[in-house]
Coordinates of C-alpha atoms and ligand atoms in Angstrom, one line a residue:
X246 CA 0.8 2.7 9.6
X247 CA 0.3 5.9 11.6
X248 CA 0.8 9.2 9.8
X249 CA 3.1 11.8 11.2
X250 CA 3.8 15.4 10.3
X251 CA 6.0 18.2 11.6
X252 CA 6.0 21.9 10.5
X253 CA 7.9 25.0 11.5
X254 CA 7.7 28.2 9.6
X255 CA 5.5 31.2 8.9
X256 CA 2.1 29.7 8.5
X257 CA -0.5 28.7 11.1
X258 CA 1.0 25.3 12.3
X259 CA -2.3 24.0 13.6
X260 CA -3.9 24.4 10.2
X261 CA -0.8 22.9 8.4
X262 CA -1.0 19.9 10.8
X263 CA -4.7 19.3 10.5
X264 CA -4.6 19.6 6.7
X265 CA -1.6 17.2 6.6
X266 CA -3.2 14.7 9.0
X267 CA -6.4 14.7 7.0
X268 CA -4.3 13.8 3.9
X269 CA -2.4 11.2 6.0
X270 CA -5.5 9.7 7.6
X271 CA -5.5 6.6 5.4
X272 CA -2.5 5.5 7.4
X273 CA -4.4 5.2 10.6
X274 CA -7.6 6.5 12.0
X275 CA -8.0 5.4 15.6
X276 CA -7.0 8.7 17.2
X277 CA -5.1 11.8 16.4
X278 CA -3.2 14.6 18.2
X279 CA -1.0 17.6 17.8
X280 CA 1.5 19.4 19.9
X281 CA 2.8 22.9 19.2
X282 CA 4.9 25.6 20.7
X283 CA 3.0 28.5 22.1
X284 CA 4.0 31.4 24.3
X285 CA 4.1 29.3 27.5
X286 CA 5.8 26.3 26.1
X287 CA 4.4 23.2 24.4
X288 CA 0.7 22.5 24.3
X289 CA -0.8 19.1 23.3
X290 CA -4.3 18.3 22.1
X291 CA -5.3 14.8 21.4
X292 CA -8.3 12.6 21.2
X293 CA -9.6 9.3 20.1
X294 CA -11.5 9.3 16.8
X295 CA -10.8 10.7 13.4
X296 CA -8.8 13.8 12.4
X297 CA -12.1 15.6 12.1
X298 CA -12.7 15.1 15.8
X299 CA -9.3 16.5 16.5
X300 CA -10.0 19.4 14.1
X301 CA -13.1 20.3 16.2
X302 CA -11.2 20.2 19.4
X303 CA -8.5 22.4 17.9
X304 CA -11.1 24.9 16.5
X305 CA -12.6 25.2 20.0
X306 CA -9.2 26.0 21.4
X307 CA -8.7 28.6 18.7
X308 CA -12.0 30.2 19.8
X309 CA -10.8 30.0 23.4
X310 CA -7.9 32.2 22.1
X311 CA -5.0 29.8 22.3
X312 CA -2.0 31.7 21.2
X313 CA -0.8 31.4 17.6
X314 CA 1.7 28.8 16.8
X315 CA 4.0 28.3 13.8
X316 CA 5.7 25.1 14.9
X317 CA 4.2 21.7 15.8
X318 CA 4.0 18.0 15.3
X319 CA 0.9 15.9 14.5
X320 CA -0.1 12.2 14.5
X321 CA -2.9 10.0 13.3
X322 CA -2.8 6.6 15.0
X323 CA -3.3 3.0 14.1
X324 CA -3.0 1.3 17.5
X325 CA -0.3 -1.3 18.0
X326 CA 0.6 -1.1 21.7
X327 CA -2.2 -0.1 24.0
X328 CA -5.9 0.4 23.2
X329 CA -7.5 3.3 21.6
X330 CA -7.7 5.9 24.3
X331 CA -6.9 9.6 24.6
X332 CA -3.9 8.8 26.8
X333 CA -2.4 6.4 24.3
X334 CA -2.9 8.9 21.4
X335 CA 0.2 10.7 20.4
X336 CA 2.0 13.1 21.0
X337 CA 3.7 11.8 24.2
X338 CA 5.6 14.0 26.6
X339 CA 8.2 13.3 29.1
X340 CA 10.0 16.3 30.8
X341 CA 11.4 18.4 28.0
X342 CA 10.6 15.9 25.3
X343 CA 7.4 15.8 23.2
X344 CA 7.3 13.4 20.3
X345 CA 5.3 11.4 17.8
X346 CA 6.2 8.1 16.4
X347 CA 5.3 5.7 13.5
X348 CA 6.6 2.2 14.0
X349 CA 7.2 -0.2 16.8
X350 CA 9.8 -0.1 19.5
X351 CA 10.4 -3.8 19.9
X352 CA 12.4 -3.7 23.2
X353 CA 10.1 -1.2 24.9
X354 CA 9.5 -3.7 27.8
X355 CA 13.1 -3.9 28.8
X356 CA 13.6 -0.2 28.4
X357 CA 10.5 0.4 30.5
X358 CA 11.9 -1.7 33.3
X359 CA 15.2 0.1 33.4
X360 CA 13.5 3.5 33.2
X361 CA 11.2 2.6 36.1
X362 CA 14.3 1.8 38.2
X363 CA 15.3 5.4 37.7
X364 CA 11.9 6.6 38.8
X365 CA 10.4 7.2 35.3
X366 CA 7.0 5.6 34.9
X367 CA 4.8 5.9 31.8
X368 CA 1.2 7.0 32.0
X369 CA 0.1 5.3 28.7
X370 CA 0.4 1.7 27.5
X371 CA 2.4 2.7 24.4
X372 CA 5.8 1.8 23.3
X373 CA 6.1 5.4 22.0
X374 CA 5.9 6.9 25.5
X375 CA 8.9 4.8 26.5
X376 CA 10.9 6.4 23.7
X377 CA 9.9 9.8 25.0
X378 CA 10.9 8.8 28.6
X379 CA 14.2 7.4 27.2
X380 CA 15.1 10.4 25.2
X381 CA 14.2 12.8 28.0
X382 CA 16.4 10.7 30.4
X383 CA 19.3 11.1 28.0
X384 CA 18.8 14.8 27.1
X385 CA 21.6 17.1 28.1
X386 CA 20.8 20.1 25.8
X387 CA 22.5 18.6 22.8
X388 CA 19.7 17.1 20.7
X389 CA 21.8 15.2 18.2
X390 CA 24.0 13.6 20.7
X391 CA 20.9 12.6 22.7
X392 CA 19.3 11.1 19.6
X393 CA 22.4 9.2 18.9
X394 CA 22.5 7.7 22.4
X395 CA 18.8 6.9 22.2
X396 CA 19.2 5.2 18.8
X397 CA 21.9 2.9 20.3
X398 CA 19.3 1.7 22.8
X399 CA 16.1 1.5 20.7
X400 CA 15.3 -1.6 18.7
X401 CA 12.6 -1.7 16.1
X402 CA 11.2 0.5 13.4
X403 CA 10.6 4.1 13.9
X404 CA 10.1 7.5 12.4
X405 CA 10.1 10.3 15.1
X406 CA 9.4 14.0 15.2
X407 CA 10.7 15.4 18.4
X408 CA 10.4 18.8 20.0
X409 CA 12.5 19.8 23.0
X410 CA 10.8 22.4 25.3
X411 CA 14.0 24.4 25.6
X412 CA 14.5 24.6 21.8
X413 CA 11.4 26.6 20.6
X414 CA 10.3 26.3 17.0
X415 CA 12.7 23.5 16.1
X416 CA 11.8 19.9 15.2
X417 CA 14.2 17.0 15.1
X418 CA 13.3 14.0 13.1
X419 CA 14.8 10.6 12.3
X420 CA 13.8 7.3 11.0
X421 CA 14.7 3.7 10.9
X422 CA 12.5 1.8 8.3
X423 CA 9.4 3.8 8.8
X424 CA 9.0 6.4 6.0
X425 CA 9.7 10.2 6.2
X426 CA 9.9 12.8 3.4
X427 CA 10.8 16.4 3.9
X428 CA 11.1 19.7 2.1
X429 CA 11.7 23.4 2.7
X430 CA 9.6 26.1 1.1
X431 CA 9.0 29.8 1.6
X432 CA 6.3 28.8 4.2
X433 CA 8.9 26.9 6.2
X434 CA 10.1 23.4 6.8
X435 CA 7.8 20.4 6.7
X436 CA 8.2 16.7 7.2
X437 CA 5.7 13.8 7.0
X438 CA 5.2 10.1 6.4
X439 CA 4.0 10.6 2.9
X440 CA 4.2 13.1 0.1
X441 CA 0.5 13.7 0.2
X442 CA 1.0 15.9 3.2
X443 CA 3.7 18.0 1.5
X444 CA 2.4 18.3 -2.0
X445 CA 0.4 21.5 -1.2
X446 CA 3.7 23.2 -0.4
X447 CA 6.2 21.6 -2.8
X448 CA 6.7 19.0 -5.5
X449 CA 10.4 18.9 -4.6
X450 CA 11.4 16.9 -1.6
X451 CA 13.8 14.4 -0.2
X452 CA 13.4 11.0 1.4
X453 CA 15.0 11.1 4.8
X454 CA 17.9 8.6 4.8
X455 CA 17.8 6.0 7.6
X456 CA 19.6 6.9 10.7
X457 CA 20.1 10.5 9.8
X458 CA 18.7 13.5 11.7
X459 CA 16.6 16.2 10.0
X460 CA 16.7 19.6 11.8
X461 CA 13.7 21.6 10.8
X462 CA 13.9 25.3 11.4
X463 CA 11.7 28.2 10.2
X464 CA 14.3 29.3 7.6
X465 CA 16.2 26.1 6.9
X466 CA 16.1 22.4 6.8
X467 CA 19.3 20.4 7.3
X468 CA 20.3 16.8 7.4
X469 CA 23.1 15.3 9.5
X470 CA 24.4 11.9 10.3
X471 CA 24.2 10.7 13.9
X472 CA 27.5 12.4 14.6
X473 CA 26.2 15.8 13.5
X474 CA 28.1 15.9 10.2
X475 CA 26.0 17.7 7.6
X476 CA 24.8 15.6 4.6
X477 CA 23.3 16.9 1.3
X478 CA 19.8 15.5 0.8
X479 CA 19.1 13.9 -2.6
X480 CA 16.2 15.9 -4.0
X481 CA 13.4 14.2 -5.8
X482 CA 10.4 15.6 -7.7
X483 CA 6.8 14.3 -7.9
X484 CA 4.9 14.5 -11.2
X485 CA 1.4 14.6 -9.7
X486 CA -0.4 17.4 -7.9
X487 CA -2.9 17.7 -5.1
X488 CA -5.9 17.0 -7.4
X489 CA -4.6 13.5 -7.6
X490 CA -4.8 13.1 -3.9
X491 CA -8.3 14.5 -3.5
X492 CA -11.6 12.9 -4.3
X493 CA -12.3 15.1 -7.3
X494 CA -16.1 14.8 -7.2
X495 CA -16.2 11.1 -6.4
X496 CA -17.9 10.0 -3.1
X497 CA -15.0 7.8 -2.2
X498 CA -11.3 7.5 -3.0
X499 CA -11.8 3.9 -3.9
X500 CA -14.4 4.7 -6.6
X501 CA -12.1 7.5 -8.0
X502 CA -9.2 5.1 -8.0
X503 CA -11.2 2.4 -9.8
X504 CA -12.0 5.0 -12.4
X505 CA -8.4 6.1 -12.7
X506 CA -7.2 2.7 -13.9
X507 CA -7.3 3.4 -17.6
X508 CA -5.0 6.4 -17.0
X509 CA -2.8 4.6 -14.5
X510 CA -2.3 1.7 -17.0
X511 CA -1.5 4.0 -19.9
X512 CA 1.0 5.9 -17.7
X513 CA 2.6 2.6 -16.6
X514 CA 2.6 0.8 -19.9
X515 CA 3.1 3.4 -22.6
X516 CA 6.6 4.7 -21.7
X517 CA 7.7 1.0 -21.6
X518 CA 6.7 0.2 -25.2
X519 CA 9.4 1.4 -27.7
X520 CA 9.3 0.3 -31.3
X521 CA 6.2 -1.8 -30.5
X522 CA 8.2 -3.9 -28.0
X523 CA 8.4 -3.9 -24.2
X524 CA 11.5 -1.9 -23.3
X525 CA 13.0 -1.1 -19.9
X526 CA 15.9 1.0 -21.1
X527 CA 14.6 4.1 -19.4
X528 CA 14.2 2.0 -16.2
X529 CA 17.8 0.9 -16.4
X530 CA 16.8 -2.7 -16.4
X531 CA 19.2 -4.5 -18.7
X532 CA 18.3 -7.7 -20.7
X533 CA 21.2 -9.3 -18.9
X534 CA 19.1 -9.3 -15.8
X535 CA 18.1 -12.9 -16.6
X536 CA 21.7 -14.0 -17.3
X537 CA 22.4 -16.9 -15.0
X538 CA 18.9 -16.9 -13.5
X539 CA 17.2 -20.2 -13.2
X540 CA 14.4 -19.4 -10.8
X541 CA 12.2 -16.5 -9.7
X542 CA 10.6 -15.9 -6.3
X543 CA 7.9 -13.2 -6.1
X544 CA 7.3 -12.0 -2.5
X545 CA 4.8 -9.4 -1.3
X546 CA 1.8 -9.0 1.0
X547 CA -2.0 -8.9 0.5
X548 CA -3.1 -7.5 -2.8
X549 CA 0.4 -7.0 -4.1
X550 CA 1.0 -10.8 -3.4
X551 CA -2.1 -11.5 -5.4
X552 CA -0.7 -9.6 -8.3
X553 CA 2.3 -11.9 -7.9
X554 CA 0.1 -14.9 -8.3
X555 CA -1.0 -13.7 -11.8
X556 CA 2.6 -12.7 -12.5
X557 CA 3.7 -16.3 -11.7
X558 CA 1.3 -17.7 -14.3
X559 CA 2.6 -15.3 -17.0
X560 CA 6.3 -15.6 -16.2
X561 CA 6.2 -19.4 -16.1
X562 CA 4.1 -19.6 -19.2
X563 CA 6.6 -17.4 -21.1
X564 CA 10.0 -18.0 -19.6
X565 CA 9.6 -21.6 -18.8
X566 CA 11.4 -21.7 -15.5
X567 CA 10.0 -22.1 -12.0
X568 CA 8.4 -19.1 -10.3
X569 CA 7.1 -19.3 -6.8
X570 CA 5.0 -16.7 -4.9
X571 CA 5.8 -16.3 -1.2
X572 CA 3.9 -14.3 1.4
X573 CA 6.6 -11.9 2.6
X574 CA 5.8 -12.4 6.3
X575 CA 6.3 -16.2 5.9
X576 CA 9.2 -16.1 3.5
X577 CA 11.4 -14.0 5.8
X578 CA 11.3 -16.6 8.6
X579 CA 11.5 -19.7 6.5
X580 CA 15.2 -19.9 5.8
X581 CA 14.4 -19.8 2.1
X582 CA 16.4 -21.5 -0.6
X583 CA 17.9 -18.6 -2.5
X584 CA 21.2 -18.0 -4.3
X585 CA 22.8 -16.0 -7.0
X586 CA 20.8 -17.8 -9.6
X587 CA 17.5 -16.5 -8.1
X588 CA 15.7 -13.4 -9.1
X589 CA 13.6 -12.1 -6.2
X590 CA 10.8 -9.8 -7.3
X591 CA 9.1 -7.8 -4.6
X592 CA 5.8 -6.0 -5.2
X593 CA 4.5 -3.1 -3.1
X594 CA 2.3 -0.1 -3.7
X595 CA 3.7 1.8 -0.7
X596 CA 7.2 0.5 -1.0
X597 CA 7.3 0.6 2.8
X598 CA 5.6 -2.7 3.9
X599 CA 7.7 -3.9 6.7
X600 CA 7.5 -7.6 5.8
X601 CA 8.2 -7.1 2.1
X602 CA 11.1 -4.9 2.9
X603 CA 12.6 -7.5 5.3
X604 CA 12.1 -10.2 2.7
X605 CA 13.9 -8.1 0.2
X606 CA 16.8 -7.5 2.6
X607 CA 17.0 -11.2 3.3
X608 CA 17.1 -12.0 -0.4
X609 CA 20.0 -9.6 -0.9
X610 CA 21.8 -11.2 2.0
X611 CA 21.6 -14.5 0.2
X612 CA 23.0 -13.0 -2.9
X613 CA 19.9 -13.0 -5.1
X614 CA 19.3 -10.4 -7.8
X615 CA 16.4 -8.2 -6.8
X616 CA 13.8 -6.2 -8.7
X617 CA 10.9 -4.4 -7.2
X618 CA 7.6 -3.2 -8.6
X619 CA 6.7 -0.2 -6.5
X620 CA 4.4 2.8 -6.7
X621 CA 6.0 5.3 -4.4
X622 CA 9.1 6.9 -5.8
X623 CA 12.1 6.8 -3.5
X624 CA 10.4 4.4 -1.0
X625 CA 12.5 2.0 1.1
X626 CA 11.8 -1.0 -1.1
X627 CA 12.6 0.9 -4.2
X628 CA 15.9 2.1 -2.7
X629 CA 16.9 -1.3 -1.4
X630 CA 16.3 -3.1 -4.8
X631 CA 18.9 -3.7 -7.5
X632 CA 16.3 -2.7 -10.1
X633 CA 13.0 -0.8 -9.8
X634 CA 10.0 -0.8 -12.0
X635 CA 7.7 2.0 -10.9
X636 CA 4.0 1.7 -11.4
X637 CA 2.8 5.1 -12.4
X638 CA -0.6 4.8 -10.7
X639 CA -0.3 8.1 -8.8
X640 CA -1.2 8.3 -5.1
X641 CA -3.5 5.5 -3.9
X642 CA -5.4 6.7 -0.8
X643 CA -8.3 4.2 -0.3
X644 CA -7.1 1.4 2.0
X645 CA -8.3 -1.1 -0.5
X646 CA -5.8 -1.3 -3.3
X647 CA -7.3 -1.0 -6.8
X648 CA -5.3 0.9 -9.4
X649 CA -2.0 -0.1 -7.9
X650 CA -3.0 -3.8 -8.4
X651 CA -3.7 -3.5 -12.1
X652 CA -0.6 -1.3 -12.6
X653 CA 1.4 -4.1 -10.9
X654 CA -0.2 -6.7 -13.2
X655 CA 0.8 -4.6 -16.2
X656 CA 4.5 -4.4 -15.0
X657 CA 4.5 -8.2 -14.5
X658 CA 3.1 -8.7 -18.0
X659 CA 5.7 -6.4 -19.5
X660 CA 8.5 -8.1 -17.7
X661 CA 7.3 -11.5 -18.8
X662 CA 7.1 -10.4 -22.4
X663 CA 10.3 -8.5 -22.5
X664 CA 12.4 -11.3 -21.0
X665 CA 10.7 -14.0 -23.1
X666 CA 11.6 -12.0 -26.1
X667 CA 15.1 -11.1 -24.9
X668 CA 15.9 -14.7 -24.0
X669 CA 14.6 -15.9 -27.4
X670 CA 11.6 -17.7 -26.1
X671 CA 9.1 -15.4 -27.8
X672 CA 9.5 -14.3 -31.4
X673 CA 9.6 -10.6 -32.1
X674 CA 6.4 -10.6 -34.2
X675 CA 4.5 -12.4 -31.4
X676 CA 5.8 -10.0 -28.8
X677 CA 4.7 -7.1 -30.9
X678 CA 1.2 -8.7 -31.2
X679 CA 1.0 -9.1 -27.4
X680 CA 1.9 -5.5 -26.9
X681 CA -0.9 -4.6 -29.2
X682 CA -3.3 -6.8 -27.2
X683 CA -2.1 -5.3 -23.9
X684 CA -2.9 -1.8 -25.2
X685 CA -6.2 -3.0 -26.6
X686 CA -7.1 -4.1 -23.1
X687 CA -7.3 -0.5 -21.9
X688 CA -10.4 0.7 -23.8
X689 CA -12.0 -2.7 -22.9
X690 CA -11.2 -1.9 -19.3
X691 CA -12.9 1.5 -19.7
X692 CA -16.0 -0.2 -21.1
X693 CA -16.0 -2.6 -18.1
X694 CA -16.1 0.3 -15.7
X695 CA -19.3 1.4 -17.4
X696 CA -20.9 -1.8 -16.2
X697 CA -21.1 -0.3 -12.7
X698 CA -24.9 0.0 -12.5
X699 CA -25.3 -3.7 -13.2
X700 CA -22.6 -4.6 -10.7
X701 CA -24.3 -2.3 -8.1
X702 CA -27.5 -4.2 -8.7
X703 CA -25.8 -7.5 -8.0
X704 CA -24.1 -6.1 -4.9
X705 CA -27.5 -5.4 -3.4
X706 CA -28.1 -9.2 -3.4
X707 CA -25.0 -9.7 -1.4
X708 CA -25.4 -7.2 1.4
X709 CA -27.2 -9.5 3.8
X710 CA -25.0 -12.6 3.1
X711 CA -22.5 -13.9 5.6
X712 CA -20.2 -16.0 3.4
X713 CA -19.2 -15.9 -0.2
X714 CA -17.0 -17.9 -2.5
X715 CA -14.9 -16.8 -5.5
X716 CA -13.9 -19.6 -7.8
X717 CA -11.8 -19.9 -10.9
X718 CA -9.1 -21.8 -12.7
X719 CA -5.6 -20.7 -13.7
X720 CA -5.5 -16.9 -14.0
X721 CA -9.1 -16.8 -12.8
X722 CA -8.1 -18.5 -9.6
X723 CA -5.3 -16.1 -9.0
X724 CA -7.8 -13.3 -9.5
X725 CA -10.3 -14.9 -7.3
X726 CA -7.9 -14.5 -4.4
X727 CA -7.9 -10.8 -5.0
X728 CA -11.7 -10.6 -5.4
X729 CA -12.0 -12.3 -2.0
X730 CA -9.7 -10.0 -0.1
X731 CA -11.2 -6.9 -1.7
X732 CA -14.7 -8.0 -0.6
X733 CA -13.9 -9.0 2.9
X734 CA -11.7 -6.1 3.8
X735 CA -14.3 -3.4 3.0
X736 CA -17.7 -5.2 3.3
X737 CA -16.7 -7.4 6.3
X738 CA -18.4 -10.4 4.6
X739 CA -16.5 -13.6 5.1
X740 CA -15.3 -14.9 1.7
X741 CA -12.9 -17.5 0.3
X742 CA -11.2 -18.0 -3.0
X743 CA -11.0 -21.5 -4.4
X744 CA -9.5 -23.2 -7.4
X745 CA -12.8 -24.3 -8.8
X746 CA -11.6 -28.0 -9.2
X747 CA -10.7 -28.0 -5.5
X748 CA -14.2 -27.3 -4.2
X749 CA -15.4 -30.9 -4.2
X750 CA -12.5 -31.9 -2.0
X751 CA -14.1 -30.4 1.1
X752 CA -15.5 -26.9 0.7
X753 CA -18.5 -27.8 -1.4
X754 CA -20.2 -28.8 1.9
X755 CA -20.5 -25.1 2.7
X756 CA -22.2 -24.3 -0.6
X757 CA -25.9 -24.5 0.2
X758 CA -29.1 -22.7 -1.0
X759 CA -28.5 -19.0 -1.6
X760 CA -24.7 -19.0 -0.8
X761 CA -23.2 -16.6 -3.3
X762 CA -20.5 -17.9 -5.6
X763 CA -18.7 -15.5 -7.9
X764 CA -17.5 -17.8 -10.7
X765 CA -14.8 -16.5 -13.0
X766 CA -14.8 -18.3 -16.3
X767 CA -12.7 -16.2 -18.7
X768 CA -10.0 -18.7 -19.6
X769 CA -10.7 -20.5 -22.8
X770 CA -8.5 -23.6 -22.1
X771 CA -10.4 -24.5 -19.0
X772 CA -13.8 -23.0 -19.9
X773 CA -15.7 -26.3 -20.1
X774 CA -14.1 -27.6 -16.9
X775 CA -15.2 -24.3 -15.2
X776 CA -18.7 -24.6 -16.5
X777 CA -18.9 -28.1 -14.9
X778 CA -17.7 -26.7 -11.6
X779 CA -20.4 -24.0 -11.8
X780 CA -23.0 -26.7 -12.5
X781 CA -21.9 -28.4 -9.3
X782 CA -22.5 -25.3 -7.2
X783 CA -25.7 -24.5 -9.0
X784 CA -26.9 -28.0 -8.3
X785 CA -26.6 -27.1 -4.6
X786 CA -28.7 -24.0 -5.3
X787 CA -25.9 -21.5 -4.9
X788 CA -26.5 -17.9 -6.0
X789 CA -24.1 -17.7 -9.0
X790 CA -22.6 -14.6 -10.4
X791 CA -20.9 -15.7 -13.6
X792 CA -18.2 -13.7 -15.3
X793 CA -17.2 -14.7 -18.8
X794 CA -15.7 -13.1 -21.9
X795 CA -17.8 -12.0 -24.8
X796 CA -18.3 -14.9 -27.1
X797 CA -18.4 -17.5 -24.4
X798 CA -21.8 -19.1 -24.3
X799 CA -23.4 -20.0 -21.0
X800 CA -26.9 -21.4 -20.4
X801 CA -29.0 -19.2 -18.1
X802 CA -29.8 -22.1 -15.9
X803 CA -26.3 -22.1 -14.4
X804 CA -26.2 -18.4 -13.2
X805 CA -28.3 -15.8 -11.4
X806 CA -26.4 -12.9 -12.9
X807 CA -24.0 -13.0 -15.9
X808 CA -21.4 -10.3 -16.6
X809 CA -19.9 -10.6 -20.1
X810 CA -16.6 -8.9 -20.4
X811 CA -15.6 -7.0 -23.6
X812 CA -13.6 -9.0 -26.0
X813 CA -9.9 -9.2 -25.4
X814 CA -7.5 -12.1 -25.6
X815 CA -8.1 -14.2 -22.4
X816 CA -4.6 -13.6 -21.2
X817 CA -5.7 -10.0 -20.5
X818 CA -9.1 -10.9 -18.9
X819 CA -7.7 -10.5 -15.3
X820 CA -7.5 -6.7 -15.9
X821 CA -11.1 -6.5 -16.8
X822 CA -12.4 -9.0 -14.3
X823 CA -10.5 -7.2 -11.6
X824 CA -12.6 -4.1 -12.3
X825 CA -15.8 -6.1 -11.8
X826 CA -14.6 -7.6 -8.5
X827 CA -13.4 -4.1 -7.3
X828 CA -16.8 -2.6 -8.1
X829 CA -18.6 -5.5 -6.5
X830 CA -16.7 -5.0 -3.3
X831 CA -17.2 -1.3 -3.4
X832 CA -20.9 -1.3 -3.8
X833 CA -21.4 -4.1 -1.3
X834 CA -19.6 -2.1 1.3
X835 CA -21.5 1.0 0.3
X836 CA -24.9 -0.7 0.6
X837 CA -23.9 -2.1 4.0
X838 CA -23.4 1.5 5.1
X839 CA -19.7 1.0 5.8
X840 CA -16.7 3.3 5.6
X841 CA -15.4 2.2 2.2
X842 CA -12.1 4.1 2.2
X843 CA -11.2 3.4 5.8
X844 CA -12.3 -0.1 6.8
X845 CA -12.1 -1.1 10.5
X846 CA -8.9 -2.3 12.0
X847 CA -6.9 -1.7 8.8
X848 CA -4.7 1.1 7.5
X849 CA -2.7 1.6 4.4
X850 CA 1.1 1.2 4.3
X851 CA 1.8 -1.6 6.9
X852 CA 5.0 -0.4 8.3
X853 CA 4.8 -2.8 11.3
X854 CA 5.4 -6.6 11.1
Ligands
LIG1138 C1 -5.6 -4.7 0.2 C2 -4.4 -4.0 0.3 C3 -3.3 -4.7 1.1 C4 -1.9 -4.3 0.5 C5 -0.8 -4.9 1.4 C6 0.5 -4.6 0.8 O1 -6.5 -4.0 -0.6 O2 -4.2 -2.9 -0.1 O3 -3.5 -6.1 1.1 O4 -1.8 -4.8 -0.8 O5 -0.9 -4.4 2.7 O6 0.8 -3.3 0.7 P1 1.9 -2.7 -0.2 O7 1.4 -2.9 -1.6 O8 1.9 -1.2 0.1 O9 3.2 -3.4 0.1

């Protein structure tokens, strides 16, 4: 949450920052600001609203002949401490220090009180300004020593870019938990919260190690520990380019990302099928991973956690030992029962979700083996885990996760099949057949995307509704949870997901005339039970959208709309049905006139607890 960028070099810093903040805007869009060195010192421009509002403000300044600048820092905010006001927007300045921050300073109240005693009073309500006051109070001309002293006093998560007024054209950065990536190119040195802000300049970059200081100068970038000892950064390379992070002709990132799913699935699955079998040799995940393991815990947040719910069904079904799915923000405070015989799987698109990262660290403390399914290369969760399975979904920009979710599912399926095979619970021929089915799912998924006109038509019936239910059994119930979050987060329509058999134990009282119920009935084993549940809601005059597989008969009297998914084995139906639910959420949001990619109050990459 919050996007930050710092640049010093030979190009127009204001342009680099505005372009970078535009790419980073998915991380927060309450307010934005930049600060840059100019002839007379550091100038700050900030405003509530989107980066485009800041860009207009900057353009006016350029017309007003603000001097050129080649060094600056920029921020796009997702408010945590203090409301959305110009004053609370970053950057914040105290004396010689101007900084931007992503994260939360947990002990800012105590620090504020002690700073007030020495006559330093903030003008904003932010925790960030306290960090600026603190660093300024400690600054004696030696930036690294000052940063070290500040770090000893600061508690919480942070990524900072700091400019000192008496050190023109230099930026100091450091991080604890919150992400930062950096690179040096012929244009200069650049650092940001995410690679999407760097990719125009370089595909080679490094992830800033925690508690290290990056010193960005026009001609060099260097990394030191907190004692000032130089450290060599570990360089990484991305294999996507800027077109992947642009809308490419689609009206919204979300729609583009929905359409990218066949490719992201191919990229994630194909390298992991060798000799027709799932294979993790190239991921360095040995078959011995399951030696001595008697239990799996999957922990994640939001959509990633919903992928875990599907993974649980698959892993339990194939491996025959207990799998539980835990919400990371709960798990970390529950004194969980974990030991060396537990495998903890964390799932995260960003690889930076604060609660998931903390849950992973806790699992390691308890001695569990850890494996993460992560989209962002080199991210904190990836680096903390014993083993990593990267989803190759490419950058996901829309706040609502789509292609990362199905890529996560594919990794969980591959894991379940590989380890069922490796532990002798699934015969080789059967495993080969399943890989064939998994690959067959991709063209069927492509066909499902082509149902979008019909799904749009259905969505028009939902735009005025206030409540909606998703129901299903087994894999369909797990998918219902995802359908529900997708709809509510971008359409702002209240929705709930229910195990279909559970409705009559209370919730059915809410199902009255016209209440929409999206009923997923793709699973053969429970199909007739599901149809009975649908009859129950239809008997209360619900507005039923039924989703079944080709070949599953349903009488027209039990639905208002019926979507028939292309034929695949029902194990793979969640991939196809996910597309329907994503498109349904997308078009409902669109027809309600909302900001599909940047829903209110949310941001991608939740780096605060
Ligand atoms: C919903 C959504 C969120 C994320 C959650 C975890 O569409 O995107 O629920 O899934 O914030 O984020 P990651 O996967 O980055 O850990």
